[in-house]
Coordinates of C-alpha atoms and ligand atoms in Angstrom, one line a residue:
M1063 CA -104.3 -221.6 -17.7
N1064 CA -106.3 -220.6 -14.7
I1065 CA -109.0 -223.3 -14.5
Y1066 CA -110.8 -221.6 -11.7
E1067 CA -111.1 -218.3 -13.7
F1068 CA -112.0 -220.1 -16.8
L1069 CA -114.8 -222.0 -15.2
L1070 CA -116.0 -218.9 -13.5
D1071 CA -116.3 -217.0 -16.8
K1072 CA -118.2 -219.9 -18.3
F1073 CA -120.7 -219.9 -15.4
K1074 CA -121.1 -216.1 -15.5
Q1075 CA -122.1 -216.4 -19.1
A1076 CA -124.4 -219.2 -18.3
L1077 CA -126.0 -217.1 -15.5
A1078 CA -126.6 -214.3 -18.0
N1079 CA -128.2 -216.8 -20.4
V1080 CA -130.7 -218.0 -17.8
G1081 CA -131.8 -214.5 -17.0
A1082 CA -129.7 -213.6 -14.0
P1083 CA -129.3 -209.8 -13.4
Q1084 CA -126.0 -208.3 -14.1
G1085 CA -123.5 -208.8 -11.3
A1086 CA -125.4 -211.8 -9.9
Q1087 CA -123.4 -213.8 -7.4
A1088 CA -121.2 -216.4 -8.9
P1089 CA -119.7 -218.4 -6.1
L1090 CA -117.3 -221.1 -7.3
T1091 CA -115.3 -223.2 -4.9
R1092 CA -113.1 -226.2 -5.0
S1093 CA -114.9 -229.4 -4.1
T1094 CA -114.1 -230.7 -0.7
R1095 CA -114.3 -234.4 -1.7
P1096 CA -113.5 -236.2 -4.9
E1097 CA -117.1 -237.6 -5.2
F1098 CA -118.3 -234.0 -5.4
G1099 CA -116.2 -233.4 -8.5
D1100 CA -113.3 -231.0 -8.8
Y1101 CA -115.1 -227.7 -8.4
Q1102 CA -118.5 -226.7 -7.3
F1103 CA -120.7 -223.9 -8.5
N1104 CA -123.1 -222.6 -5.9
G1105 CA -124.9 -219.8 -7.6
A1106 CA -128.3 -221.4 -8.2
M1107 CA -129.7 -220.8 -4.7
A1108 CA -129.3 -217.1 -4.7
L1109 CA -130.6 -216.8 -8.2
A1110 CA -133.6 -218.9 -7.4
K1111 CA -134.5 -216.5 -4.7
T1112 CA -134.1 -213.5 -7.1
L1113 CA -136.2 -215.2 -9.8
G1114 CA -138.7 -216.8 -7.4
Q1115 CA -138.0 -220.3 -8.8
K1116 CA -136.9 -223.6 -7.3
P1117 CA -133.1 -223.8 -6.8
R1118 CA -132.7 -227.3 -8.3
D1119 CA -134.6 -226.2 -11.4
I1120 CA -132.3 -223.2 -11.8
A1121 CA -129.3 -225.5 -11.3
D1122 CA -130.6 -227.7 -14.2
K1123 CA -131.0 -224.6 -16.4
I1124 CA -127.5 -223.4 -15.6
I1125 CA -126.1 -226.8 -16.5
A1126 CA -128.0 -226.8 -19.8
A1127 CA -126.7 -223.3 -20.5
V1128 CA -123.0 -223.6 -19.5
E1129 CA -120.6 -224.3 -22.3
L1130 CA -118.2 -226.9 -21.1
D1131 CA -118.1 -229.5 -23.8
G1132 CA -114.9 -231.4 -23.8
I1133 CA -114.0 -229.7 -20.5
A1134 CA -116.3 -231.1 -18.0
S1135 CA -117.1 -234.8 -18.2
K1136 CA -120.0 -234.5 -15.8
L1137 CA -122.1 -231.7 -14.3
E1138 CA -124.6 -232.8 -11.6
V1139 CA -126.9 -231.2 -9.2
A1140 CA -126.5 -232.1 -5.6
G1141 CA -128.3 -231.2 -2.3
P1142 CA -130.3 -228.0 -2.4
G1143 CA -128.9 -226.9 -5.8
F1144 CA -125.1 -227.2 -5.8
I1145 CA -123.6 -228.0 -9.2
N1146 CA -120.7 -230.5 -9.0
I1147 CA -118.2 -230.1 -11.8
H1148 CA -116.1 -233.1 -12.9
L1149 CA -113.4 -232.0 -15.2
C1150 CA -112.5 -234.3 -18.2
T1151 CA -109.4 -236.1 -17.3
D1152 CA -107.9 -235.7 -20.8
W1153 CA -108.5 -232.0 -20.8
L1154 CA -106.8 -231.7 -17.4
A1155 CA -103.9 -233.7 -18.7
A1156 CA -103.6 -231.4 -21.7
Q1157 CA -103.4 -228.4 -19.4
L1158 CA -100.5 -230.0 -17.7
D1159 CA -98.8 -230.9 -20.9
N1160 CA -98.9 -227.1 -21.7
A1161 CA -97.6 -226.2 -18.3
A1162 CA -94.8 -228.7 -18.6
Q1163 CA -93.5 -227.1 -21.8
D1164 CA -93.5 -223.6 -20.3
P1165 CA -90.8 -222.2 -18.0
R1166 CA -93.5 -220.2 -16.3
L1167 CA -95.5 -223.3 -15.8
G1168 CA -98.4 -222.0 -17.9
I1169 CA -98.8 -218.9 -15.6
D1170 CA -99.5 -215.7 -17.5
K1171 CA -98.4 -212.3 -16.2
E1172 CA -101.1 -209.9 -15.1
P1173 CA -101.6 -206.4 -16.5
A1174 CA -98.7 -204.6 -14.7
Q1175 CA -99.5 -202.4 -11.8
T1176 CA -97.0 -200.3 -9.8
V1177 CA -96.9 -201.6 -6.3
V1178 CA -95.0 -199.9 -3.5
V1179 CA -94.2 -202.4 -0.8
D1180 CA -93.0 -200.9 2.5
Y1181 CA -91.4 -203.6 4.6
S1182 CA -88.6 -204.4 7.0
S1183 CA -88.3 -200.8 8.0
P1184 CA -86.3 -201.3 11.2
N1185 CA -85.6 -198.6 13.7
L1186 CA -81.9 -197.7 13.4
A1187 CA -79.5 -197.2 16.2
K1188 CA -80.8 -200.3 17.8
E1189 CA -79.8 -203.6 16.2
M1190 CA -82.5 -205.4 14.3
H1191 CA -84.4 -207.8 16.5
V1192 CA -87.0 -210.5 15.9
G1193 CA -89.8 -208.0 15.7
H1194 CA -88.4 -207.1 12.3
L1195 CA -88.1 -210.7 11.2
R1196 CA -91.7 -211.1 10.2
T1197 CA -92.0 -207.9 8.2
T1198 CA -88.8 -208.6 6.4
I1199 CA -89.6 -212.3 5.5
I1200 CA -93.3 -211.8 4.7
G1201 CA -92.6 -208.6 2.7
D1202 CA -89.9 -210.2 0.7
A1203 CA -92.1 -213.1 -0.3
V1204 CA -94.8 -210.7 -1.3
V1205 CA -92.5 -208.7 -3.5
R1206 CA -91.2 -211.8 -5.2
I1207 CA -94.7 -212.9 -6.0
L1208 CA -95.8 -209.5 -7.2
E1209 CA -92.8 -209.4 -9.5
F1210 CA -93.4 -212.9 -10.8
M1211 CA -96.9 -211.8 -11.8
G1212 CA -95.5 -209.0 -13.9
H1213 CA -95.9 -206.0 -11.6
K1214 CA -93.5 -203.2 -11.2
V1215 CA -92.6 -203.4 -7.6
I1216 CA -90.9 -200.6 -5.7
R1217 CA -89.5 -201.7 -2.4
Q1218 CA -89.4 -199.1 0.3
N1219 CA -87.4 -199.7 3.4
H1220 CA -88.9 -197.0 5.6
M1221 CA -86.2 -197.1 8.1
G1222 CA -86.7 -195.3 11.4
D1223 CA -83.7 -193.1 11.1
W1224 CA -84.9 -189.8 12.4
G1225 CA -86.6 -190.1 15.7
T1226 CA -86.0 -189.6 19.4
Q1227 CA -83.4 -192.3 19.6
F1228 CA -81.0 -190.2 17.6
G1229 CA -81.5 -187.2 19.9
M1230 CA -80.5 -189.6 22.7
L1231 CA -77.4 -190.8 21.0
L1232 CA -76.3 -187.2 20.1
A1233 CA -76.8 -186.0 23.6
H1234 CA -75.0 -188.9 25.1
F1235 CA -72.2 -188.5 22.6
S1236 CA -71.7 -184.8 23.1
D1237 CA -71.3 -185.3 26.8
Q1238 CA -68.3 -187.6 26.3
L1239 CA -66.3 -186.1 23.6
Q1240 CA -63.1 -188.0 24.2
D1241 CA -61.8 -189.9 21.2
Q1242 CA -62.0 -193.2 22.9
V1243 CA -65.7 -192.8 23.6
A1244 CA -66.3 -191.8 20.0
E1245 CA -64.6 -194.9 18.9
T1246 CA -66.6 -197.3 21.1
A1247 CA -69.8 -195.5 20.3
L1248 CA -69.2 -196.3 16.7
S1249 CA -67.9 -199.8 17.1
D1250 CA -70.6 -201.0 19.6
L1251 CA -73.5 -198.8 18.8
E1252 CA -75.8 -201.2 20.5
E1253 CA -74.1 -200.8 23.9
F1254 CA -73.8 -197.1 23.4
Y1255 CA -77.5 -196.9 22.7
R1256 CA -78.3 -198.9 25.8
A1257 CA -76.3 -196.5 27.9
A1258 CA -78.0 -193.5 26.3
K1259 CA -81.4 -195.0 26.9
V1260 CA -80.6 -195.5 30.6
R1261 CA -79.8 -191.9 30.9
F1262 CA -82.8 -190.9 28.9
D1263 CA -85.1 -192.9 31.3
E1264 CA -83.3 -191.9 34.6
E1265 CA -81.2 -188.8 34.4
Q1266 CA -82.8 -185.5 35.1
G1267 CA -82.7 -183.1 32.2
F1268 CA -81.2 -185.6 29.8
A1269 CA -84.5 -186.3 28.0
D1270 CA -85.0 -182.6 27.3
R1271 CA -81.5 -182.3 25.9
A1272 CA -82.1 -185.3 23.7
R1273 CA -85.3 -183.7 22.4
D1274 CA -83.4 -180.5 21.7
Y1275 CA -80.9 -182.5 19.7
V1276 CA -83.7 -184.0 17.6
V1277 CA -84.9 -180.5 16.8
K1278 CA -81.4 -179.4 16.0
L1279 CA -80.9 -182.5 13.8
Q1280 CA -84.2 -182.0 12.0
G1281 CA -83.3 -178.4 11.5
G1282 CA -80.3 -179.3 9.6
D1283 CA -77.4 -178.6 12.0
S1284 CA -74.3 -179.8 10.1
Q1285 CA -72.4 -181.1 13.1
C1286 CA -75.4 -183.2 14.2
L1287 CA -76.0 -184.4 10.7
K1288 CA -72.5 -185.6 10.3
L1289 CA -72.6 -187.6 13.4
W1290 CA -76.1 -188.9 12.7
Q1291 CA -74.8 -190.1 9.3
Q1292 CA -72.2 -192.1 11.0
F1293 CA -74.7 -193.7 13.3
V1294 CA -77.0 -194.4 10.4
D1295 CA -74.2 -196.0 8.3
I1296 CA -73.2 -198.4 11.1
S1297 CA -76.8 -199.3 11.7
I1298 CA -77.5 -200.0 8.0
A1299 CA -74.5 -202.2 7.8
H1300 CA -76.0 -204.3 10.7
S1301 CA -79.2 -204.6 8.8
E1302 CA -77.5 -205.6 5.6
E1303 CA -75.7 -208.3 7.4
V1304 CA -79.1 -209.7 8.4
Y1305 CA -80.5 -209.3 4.9
S1306 CA -77.7 -211.2 3.4
K1307 CA -78.0 -214.0 6.0
L1308 CA -81.7 -214.1 5.3
N1309 CA -81.2 -214.0 1.5
V1310 CA -83.8 -211.3 1.1
T1311 CA -84.0 -209.0 -2.0
L1312 CA -83.7 -205.7 -0.2
K1313 CA -80.9 -203.5 -1.5
R1314 CA -79.4 -200.3 -0.3
E1315 CA -81.2 -198.3 -2.9
D1316 CA -84.5 -199.5 -1.5
I1317 CA -83.9 -197.5 1.7
M1318 CA -86.1 -194.5 1.9
G1319 CA -86.0 -193.8 5.6
E1320 CA -88.0 -191.3 7.6
S1321 CA -85.3 -188.7 7.2
A1322 CA -85.8 -188.6 3.5
Y1323 CA -89.2 -186.9 4.1
N1324 CA -87.9 -184.2 6.4
D1325 CA -88.2 -181.4 3.8
R1326 CA -91.8 -182.3 3.0
L1327 CA -93.2 -182.2 6.5
P1328 CA -93.8 -178.4 6.8
G1329 CA -95.8 -178.6 3.5
I1330 CA -97.9 -181.5 4.8
V1331 CA -98.9 -179.6 7.9
S1332 CA -99.6 -176.3 6.1
A1333 CA -101.7 -178.1 3.5
L1334 CA -103.7 -179.7 6.4
K1335 CA -104.1 -176.3 8.0
E1336 CA -105.2 -174.6 4.8
Q1337 CA -107.9 -177.1 4.2
G1338 CA -109.1 -176.7 7.8
L1339 CA -108.3 -180.3 8.6
A1340 CA -105.6 -179.5 11.1
V1341 CA -106.3 -177.2 14.0
E1342 CA -104.4 -176.0 17.0
D1343 CA -104.9 -177.9 20.2
Q1344 CA -102.8 -177.1 23.2
G1345 CA -100.1 -175.7 21.0
A1346 CA -100.0 -178.8 18.8
Q1347 CA -101.4 -179.2 15.3
V1348 CA -104.0 -182.0 15.3
V1349 CA -106.6 -183.5 13.0
F1350 CA -109.8 -184.7 14.7
I1351 CA -111.1 -187.8 13.1
Q1352 CA -114.9 -188.0 13.6
E1353 CA -115.1 -191.3 11.7
L1354 CA -113.1 -193.0 14.4
A1355 CA -114.9 -191.4 17.4
D1356 CA -115.2 -193.4 20.6
K1357 CA -118.5 -194.5 22.2
E1358 CA -119.0 -191.1 23.8
G1359 CA -118.6 -189.4 20.4
N1360 CA -115.1 -188.0 21.1
P1361 CA -113.2 -188.0 17.8
A1362 CA -109.8 -189.7 17.4
V1363 CA -106.9 -187.3 17.8
Y1364 CA -104.3 -187.5 15.1
I1365 CA -101.3 -185.2 15.9
V1366 CA -99.2 -184.0 13.0
Q1367 CA -97.0 -181.4 14.8
K1368 CA -96.0 -181.2 18.4
S1369 CA -96.3 -178.1 20.5
G1370 CA -92.5 -177.6 20.3
G1371 CA -92.7 -177.7 16.5
G1372 CA -91.5 -181.3 16.1
Y1373 CA -93.0 -183.6 13.5
L1374 CA -94.2 -187.1 14.1
Y1375 CA -94.3 -190.6 12.7
S1376 CA -97.7 -189.7 11.4
T1377 CA -96.6 -186.6 9.5
T1378 CA -93.9 -188.6 7.8
D1379 CA -96.4 -191.3 6.8
L1380 CA -98.6 -188.7 5.2
A1381 CA -95.6 -187.4 3.3
A1382 CA -94.7 -190.9 2.3
M1383 CA -98.2 -191.6 1.1
Q1384 CA -98.2 -188.5 -1.1
Y1385 CA -94.7 -189.3 -2.5
R1386 CA -95.7 -192.9 -3.3
S1387 CA -99.1 -192.1 -4.8
F1388 CA -98.1 -189.1 -6.9
E1389 CA -94.4 -189.4 -7.6
L1390 CA -94.0 -193.1 -7.7
D1391 CA -97.4 -193.5 -9.3
A1392 CA -98.4 -196.3 -7.1
D1393 CA -101.6 -198.3 -7.9
R1394 CA -101.2 -200.1 -4.6
I1395 CA -99.3 -199.2 -1.5
L1396 CA -98.7 -202.2 0.8
I1397 CA -97.3 -201.6 4.3
L1398 CA -96.2 -204.5 6.5
T1399 CA -96.0 -203.9 10.2
D1400 CA -97.3 -205.5 13.3
A1401 CA -100.9 -205.3 14.1
R1402 CA -100.4 -202.7 16.9
Q1403 CA -100.0 -200.1 14.2
A1404 CA -103.4 -200.9 12.5
L1405 CA -105.1 -197.9 14.0
H1406 CA -102.3 -195.5 13.0
F1407 CA -102.6 -196.6 9.3
K1408 CA -106.4 -196.4 9.4
Q1409 CA -106.2 -192.9 10.6
T1410 CA -103.4 -192.0 8.2
E1411 CA -105.6 -193.2 5.3
I1412 CA -108.6 -191.2 6.4
V1413 CA -106.6 -188.0 6.9
G1414 CA -104.6 -188.6 3.7
R1415 CA -107.6 -189.2 1.5
K1416 CA -109.4 -186.1 2.8
A1417 CA -106.4 -184.0 2.3
G1418 CA -105.8 -185.3 -1.2
F1419 CA -102.4 -186.8 -0.4
I1420 CA -103.3 -189.9 -2.3
R1421 CA -104.9 -190.4 -5.7
E1422 CA -108.3 -191.9 -5.6
Q1423 CA -107.2 -194.9 -7.6
T1424 CA -104.3 -195.7 -5.3
S1425 CA -105.2 -198.4 -2.8
Y1426 CA -103.6 -198.1 0.6
E1427 CA -103.3 -201.4 2.3
H1428 CA -101.9 -202.0 5.7
C1429 CA -101.0 -205.7 6.1
P1430 CA -100.8 -206.3 9.8
F1431 CA -99.2 -209.3 11.4
G1432 CA -99.3 -210.8 14.9
M1433 CA -96.5 -211.0 17.4
M1434 CA -93.8 -213.6 17.6
L1435 CA -94.1 -215.5 20.9
G1436 CA -91.8 -217.7 22.8
S1437 CA -92.8 -221.3 23.8
D1438 CA -94.2 -219.8 27.0
G1439 CA -96.8 -217.8 24.9
K1440 CA -95.2 -214.5 25.9
P1441 CA -93.3 -212.2 23.5
F1442 CA -90.2 -213.9 22.3
K1443 CA -87.2 -213.1 24.5
T1444 CA -83.8 -214.5 25.3
R1445 CA -83.5 -216.7 28.4
T1446 CA -82.3 -213.6 30.3
G1447 CA -85.2 -211.6 29.1
G1448 CA -83.5 -209.4 26.5
T1449 CA -84.6 -208.9 23.0
V1450 CA -83.3 -211.6 20.6
K1451 CA -80.9 -210.3 18.1
L1452 CA -81.7 -211.4 14.6
A1453 CA -78.2 -212.1 13.5
E1454 CA -77.6 -214.5 16.4
L1455 CA -80.9 -216.2 15.9
L1456 CA -80.0 -217.0 12.3
D1457 CA -76.6 -218.3 13.2
E1458 CA -78.3 -220.6 15.7
A1459 CA -80.7 -221.9 13.1
V1460 CA -77.8 -222.9 10.8
E1461 CA -76.0 -224.6 13.7
R1462 CA -79.0 -226.6 14.7
A1463 CA -79.7 -227.6 11.1
S1464 CA -76.2 -228.6 10.7
A1465 CA -76.4 -231.0 13.7
L1466 CA -79.6 -232.4 12.4
I1467 CA -78.3 -233.0 8.9
A1468 CA -75.1 -234.6 10.1
A1469 CA -77.1 -236.9 12.3
R1470 CA -79.1 -238.1 9.3
D1471 CA -76.1 -239.8 8.0
S1472 CA -77.0 -239.2 4.3
G1473 CA -73.5 -239.7 3.0
L1474 CA -72.8 -236.0 2.5
S1475 CA -69.3 -234.5 2.8
A1476 CA -68.6 -232.0 5.6
D1477 CA -68.7 -229.3 2.9
E1478 CA -72.0 -230.4 1.6
V1479 CA -73.4 -230.6 5.1
S1480 CA -72.5 -227.0 5.8
Q1481 CA -74.1 -225.9 2.5
V1482 CA -77.3 -227.8 3.1
A1483 CA -77.4 -226.6 6.7
Q1484 CA -77.3 -223.0 5.5
K1485 CA -80.3 -223.5 3.2
V1486 CA -82.3 -225.7 5.6
G1487 CA -81.6 -223.6 8.7
I1488 CA -82.5 -220.3 7.1
G1489 CA -85.3 -221.9 5.1
A1490 CA -86.8 -223.3 8.3
V1491 CA -86.9 -219.9 10.1
K1492 CA -88.4 -218.2 7.1
Y1493 CA -90.9 -220.8 6.3
A1494 CA -92.1 -221.2 9.9
D1495 CA -93.0 -217.5 9.8
L1496 CA -94.5 -217.6 6.2
S1497 CA -96.6 -220.6 6.8
K1498 CA -98.7 -219.2 9.5
N1499 CA -101.6 -216.9 8.8
R1500 CA -99.8 -213.6 9.4
T1501 CA -102.7 -212.0 11.3
T1502 CA -102.3 -214.3 14.3
D1503 CA -99.5 -214.4 16.8
Y1504 CA -97.0 -217.0 16.1
M1505 CA -95.1 -219.3 18.5
F1506 CA -91.4 -219.6 17.7
S1507 CA -90.2 -223.2 18.2
W1508 CA -86.9 -224.7 16.9
D1509 CA -88.2 -228.2 17.1
S1510 CA -91.3 -227.7 15.0
M1511 CA -89.7 -225.5 12.4
L1512 CA -86.8 -227.9 11.8
A1513 CA -88.9 -231.0 11.7
F1514 CA -88.7 -233.2 8.6
E1515 CA -92.4 -234.0 8.9
G1516 CA -95.3 -231.6 8.6
N1517 CA -95.7 -228.2 7.0
T1518 CA -92.1 -227.2 7.3
A1519 CA -89.3 -226.0 5.0
P1520 CA -87.2 -229.2 5.6
Y1521 CA -90.2 -231.3 4.6
L1522 CA -90.7 -229.5 1.3
Q1523 CA -87.0 -229.3 0.6
Y1524 CA -86.8 -233.0 1.2
A1525 CA -89.7 -233.7 -1.1
Y1526 CA -87.9 -231.8 -3.8
T1527 CA -84.7 -233.8 -3.3
R1528 CA -86.7 -237.0 -3.5
V1529 CA -87.9 -236.1 -7.0
Q1530 CA -84.4 -235.2 -8.0
S1531 CA -83.2 -238.5 -6.8
I1532 CA -85.8 -240.3 -9.0
F1533 CA -84.3 -238.6 -12.0
R1534 CA -80.8 -239.4 -11.0
K1535 CA -81.7 -243.0 -10.6
A1536 CA -83.6 -243.1 -13.9
G1537 CA -80.7 -241.4 -15.6
V1538 CA -83.2 -239.0 -17.2
D1539 CA -82.9 -235.3 -17.7
A1540 CA -86.1 -233.8 -16.4
Q1541 CA -85.8 -230.8 -18.8
A1542 CA -85.7 -233.1 -21.8
L1543 CA -88.9 -235.0 -21.2
T1544 CA -91.5 -234.7 -24.0
A1545 CA -93.9 -237.5 -22.9
K1546 CA -97.6 -236.7 -22.8
I1547 CA -99.2 -236.9 -19.4
Q1548 CA -101.8 -239.7 -18.9
L1549 CA -103.9 -239.7 -15.8
Q1550 CA -105.1 -243.2 -14.9
A1551 CA -104.8 -243.9 -11.2
P1552 CA -106.8 -241.6 -8.8
Q1553 CA -103.5 -240.5 -7.2
E1554 CA -102.3 -239.3 -10.6
R1555 CA -105.4 -237.4 -11.2
A1556 CA -105.4 -235.9 -7.7
L1557 CA -101.8 -234.8 -8.2
A1558 CA -102.6 -233.3 -11.6
L1559 CA -105.5 -231.3 -10.2
Q1560 CA -103.3 -230.0 -7.4
L1561 CA -100.6 -229.0 -9.9
S1562 CA -103.1 -227.1 -12.0
Q1563 CA -104.1 -225.0 -9.0
F1564 CA -100.7 -223.4 -8.4
I1565 CA -101.9 -220.2 -10.1
E1566 CA -104.9 -220.0 -7.8
A1567 CA -102.6 -220.0 -4.7
I1568 CA -100.4 -217.4 -6.3
L1569 CA -103.2 -215.0 -7.2
Q1570 CA -104.5 -215.2 -3.7
V1571 CA -101.2 -214.2 -2.2
E1572 CA -100.9 -211.4 -4.8
R1573 CA -104.2 -210.0 -3.8
D1574 CA -104.1 -210.5 0.0
A1575 CA -100.3 -210.5 0.8
T1576 CA -100.8 -213.8 2.6
P1577 CA -97.9 -216.1 1.8
H1578 CA -99.2 -218.8 4.1
V1579 CA -101.7 -219.7 1.3
L1580 CA -98.8 -220.6 -1.0
C1581 CA -97.1 -222.5 1.8
G1582 CA -100.3 -224.5 2.4
Y1583 CA -100.5 -225.2 -1.3
L1584 CA -97.0 -226.5 -1.6
Y1585 CA -97.4 -228.6 1.5
D1586 CA -100.5 -230.2 0.0
L1587 CA -98.7 -230.7 -3.3
A1588 CA -95.8 -232.5 -1.6
S1589 CA -98.2 -234.7 0.3
Q1590 CA -100.1 -235.5 -2.9
F1591 CA -96.9 -236.3 -4.6
M1592 CA -95.9 -238.7 -1.8
S1593 CA -99.3 -240.5 -2.1
F1594 CA -98.8 -240.7 -5.9
Y1595 CA -95.3 -242.0 -5.5
E1596 CA -96.4 -244.7 -3.2
A1597 CA -99.3 -245.8 -5.4
C1598 CA -97.8 -245.4 -8.8
P1599 CA -94.4 -247.0 -9.4
I1600 CA -92.2 -245.2 -11.8
L1601 CA -88.9 -247.0 -12.2
K1602 CA -90.2 -250.5 -11.3
E1603 CA -89.7 -253.2 -13.9
G1604 CA -92.8 -254.0 -15.8
V1605 CA -94.1 -250.4 -16.0
A1606 CA -94.9 -249.6 -19.6
D1607 CA -92.7 -247.0 -21.2
E1608 CA -95.5 -244.5 -21.8
V1609 CA -96.8 -244.8 -18.3
R1610 CA -93.3 -244.5 -16.9
N1611 CA -92.6 -241.4 -19.0
S1612 CA -95.9 -239.8 -18.1
R1613 CA -95.2 -240.4 -14.4
L1614 CA -91.8 -238.9 -14.8
Q1615 CA -93.4 -235.9 -16.4
L1616 CA -95.7 -235.5 -13.5
A1617 CA -92.8 -235.8 -11.1
A1618 CA -90.8 -233.2 -13.1
L1619 CA -93.7 -230.8 -13.0
T1620 CA -94.1 -231.3 -9.3
A1621 CA -90.4 -230.6 -8.8
K1622 CA -90.6 -227.4 -10.9
T1623 CA -93.7 -226.3 -9.1
L1624 CA -92.0 -226.9 -5.7
H1625 CA -88.9 -225.1 -6.9
T1626 CA -90.8 -222.1 -8.3
G1627 CA -93.1 -221.9 -5.2
L1628 CA -90.3 -222.1 -2.7
N1629 CA -88.3 -219.6 -4.7
L1630 CA -91.2 -217.2 -4.6
L1631 CA -91.1 -217.6 -0.8
G1632 CA -87.4 -216.8 -0.8
I1633 CA -86.4 -220.4 0.1
D1634 CA -83.7 -222.3 -1.6
T1635 CA -84.1 -225.9 -2.9
L1636 CA -81.3 -228.5 -2.9
D1637 CA -80.5 -231.5 -5.1
K1638 CA -79.4 -233.7 -2.2
M1639 CA -79.8 -233.5 1.6
Ligands
LIG490 N1 -90.0 -198.3 11.8 C1 -91.4 -198.8 12.1 C2 -91.3 -199.8 13.2 O1 -90.3 -200.5 13.4 C3 -92.1 -199.4 10.9 C4 -92.3 -198.5 9.7 C5 -93.4 -199.0 8.8 N2 -93.6 -198.1 7.7 C6 -94.2 -197.0 7.8 N3 -94.4 -196.3 6.7 N4 -94.7 -196.4 8.9 O2 -92.3 -200.0 13.9

């Protein structure tokens, strides 16, 4: 049951009944304070304007028209015409009884859409670095949530496996064809890449040779292709190591790298030319985008083929768009990259729509995120200024968590400490990223992400173990509870309302690809639970059986919601820590 949607429907009907035009605004929000009720409907003011009547009169009429018998215990007009909605406590309790009996916690699936999610997408040859952490973690939470809601999700790891960096590697490699070099090249690709990059930047003529190699590679030269495949395989193995440490759902079959679109690129350019969209400019094929002209009126320039014949990142993205919309049948295409690519995707959408590379009904959504910063506020680097390697970062997270857990002295065996540290360390890194609004830059800090207080993974994981320990103490199986929920204390009611709003958080993430909304929800839930637990004794002597059982039921539902929510974010829970 989605209480928000349910109320919204009721108010929309009521609006129609008091003479509102079709599509009249129906703003419904959560109340900010308990004395304002649980939800607030704010549609009276706008309608009053439309109808030329007094807002409070309209509010009264809406209250008379809305059918909420047995659902709302009180509807009152406040201020200029707000309608405060107080839900019936018994009705709220009954909603939770239903949720408690349902493995999906009362959450229905949505009509299934096909959603392509392009995330992680590292550039191969270089090892994955922190820049790819955000897209991988956020993207993975988004796909889990979409799948939970019943959608067909197609993961696309659009790996950068076809660009200049491979030309560099091939050129460097061909210069040093002794076996030994070949071996080191393949065993320490990172180092080999670095050496090639130095030559690319500094050595006369090398860059041109590298570019020739790209053309050769893209033209299908079998010698080049063979070597390229070896480089790619090593790189993919590196990425997979990171994926497995991170416990993300990306599989090898989700890889659809840039190279996979190679054969489609000439067709993309010729279609653009035929439609008069692409024109020649200094030997290159470009699309001028008037919609994105600068202040002087100069159109944005979108290059789809270089003067030497090479194709670009943009050409590949047009091909990917077409494939996803027409062949994968996508209703939505979500692409997660850092915000610096926002303009690129805006341009790609404009060009792609004009050229008919995307069906009208496919929505194309670039989901940008900010940068990861160090504690100095500058892009996150190692102490020596190098880029931070992901695999090492994750190992450090687990080490730090392990030290923290061991210091807590919670009676765990060494084996248990290491298992807990794994989940807490990785969970902390992921959650720190997920919990921030993705559009802002985010400051990486070990201390804050590993804190047991505040909006962190350890705090939520710990809240979950607290509930588990209640059940252990009570000697009760949480799954076997059948008690009806009774809501008497204000803390019980507040917890219940929060529990009922899980679906609202999930739907928002489903729509906006913003996992921080779910994080915020879970954090509030854990906090509400702590207040409830302080105010409402469960196992204490003298607590009546039905009260005790109802409270256990609330605790069980809280645990299930925390577990489901964390799981949707890709974070493990623990029974003890
Ligand atoms: N490889 C790119 C990068 O690391 C991200 C690719 C995102 N997806 C896309 N379809 N362009 O910046």
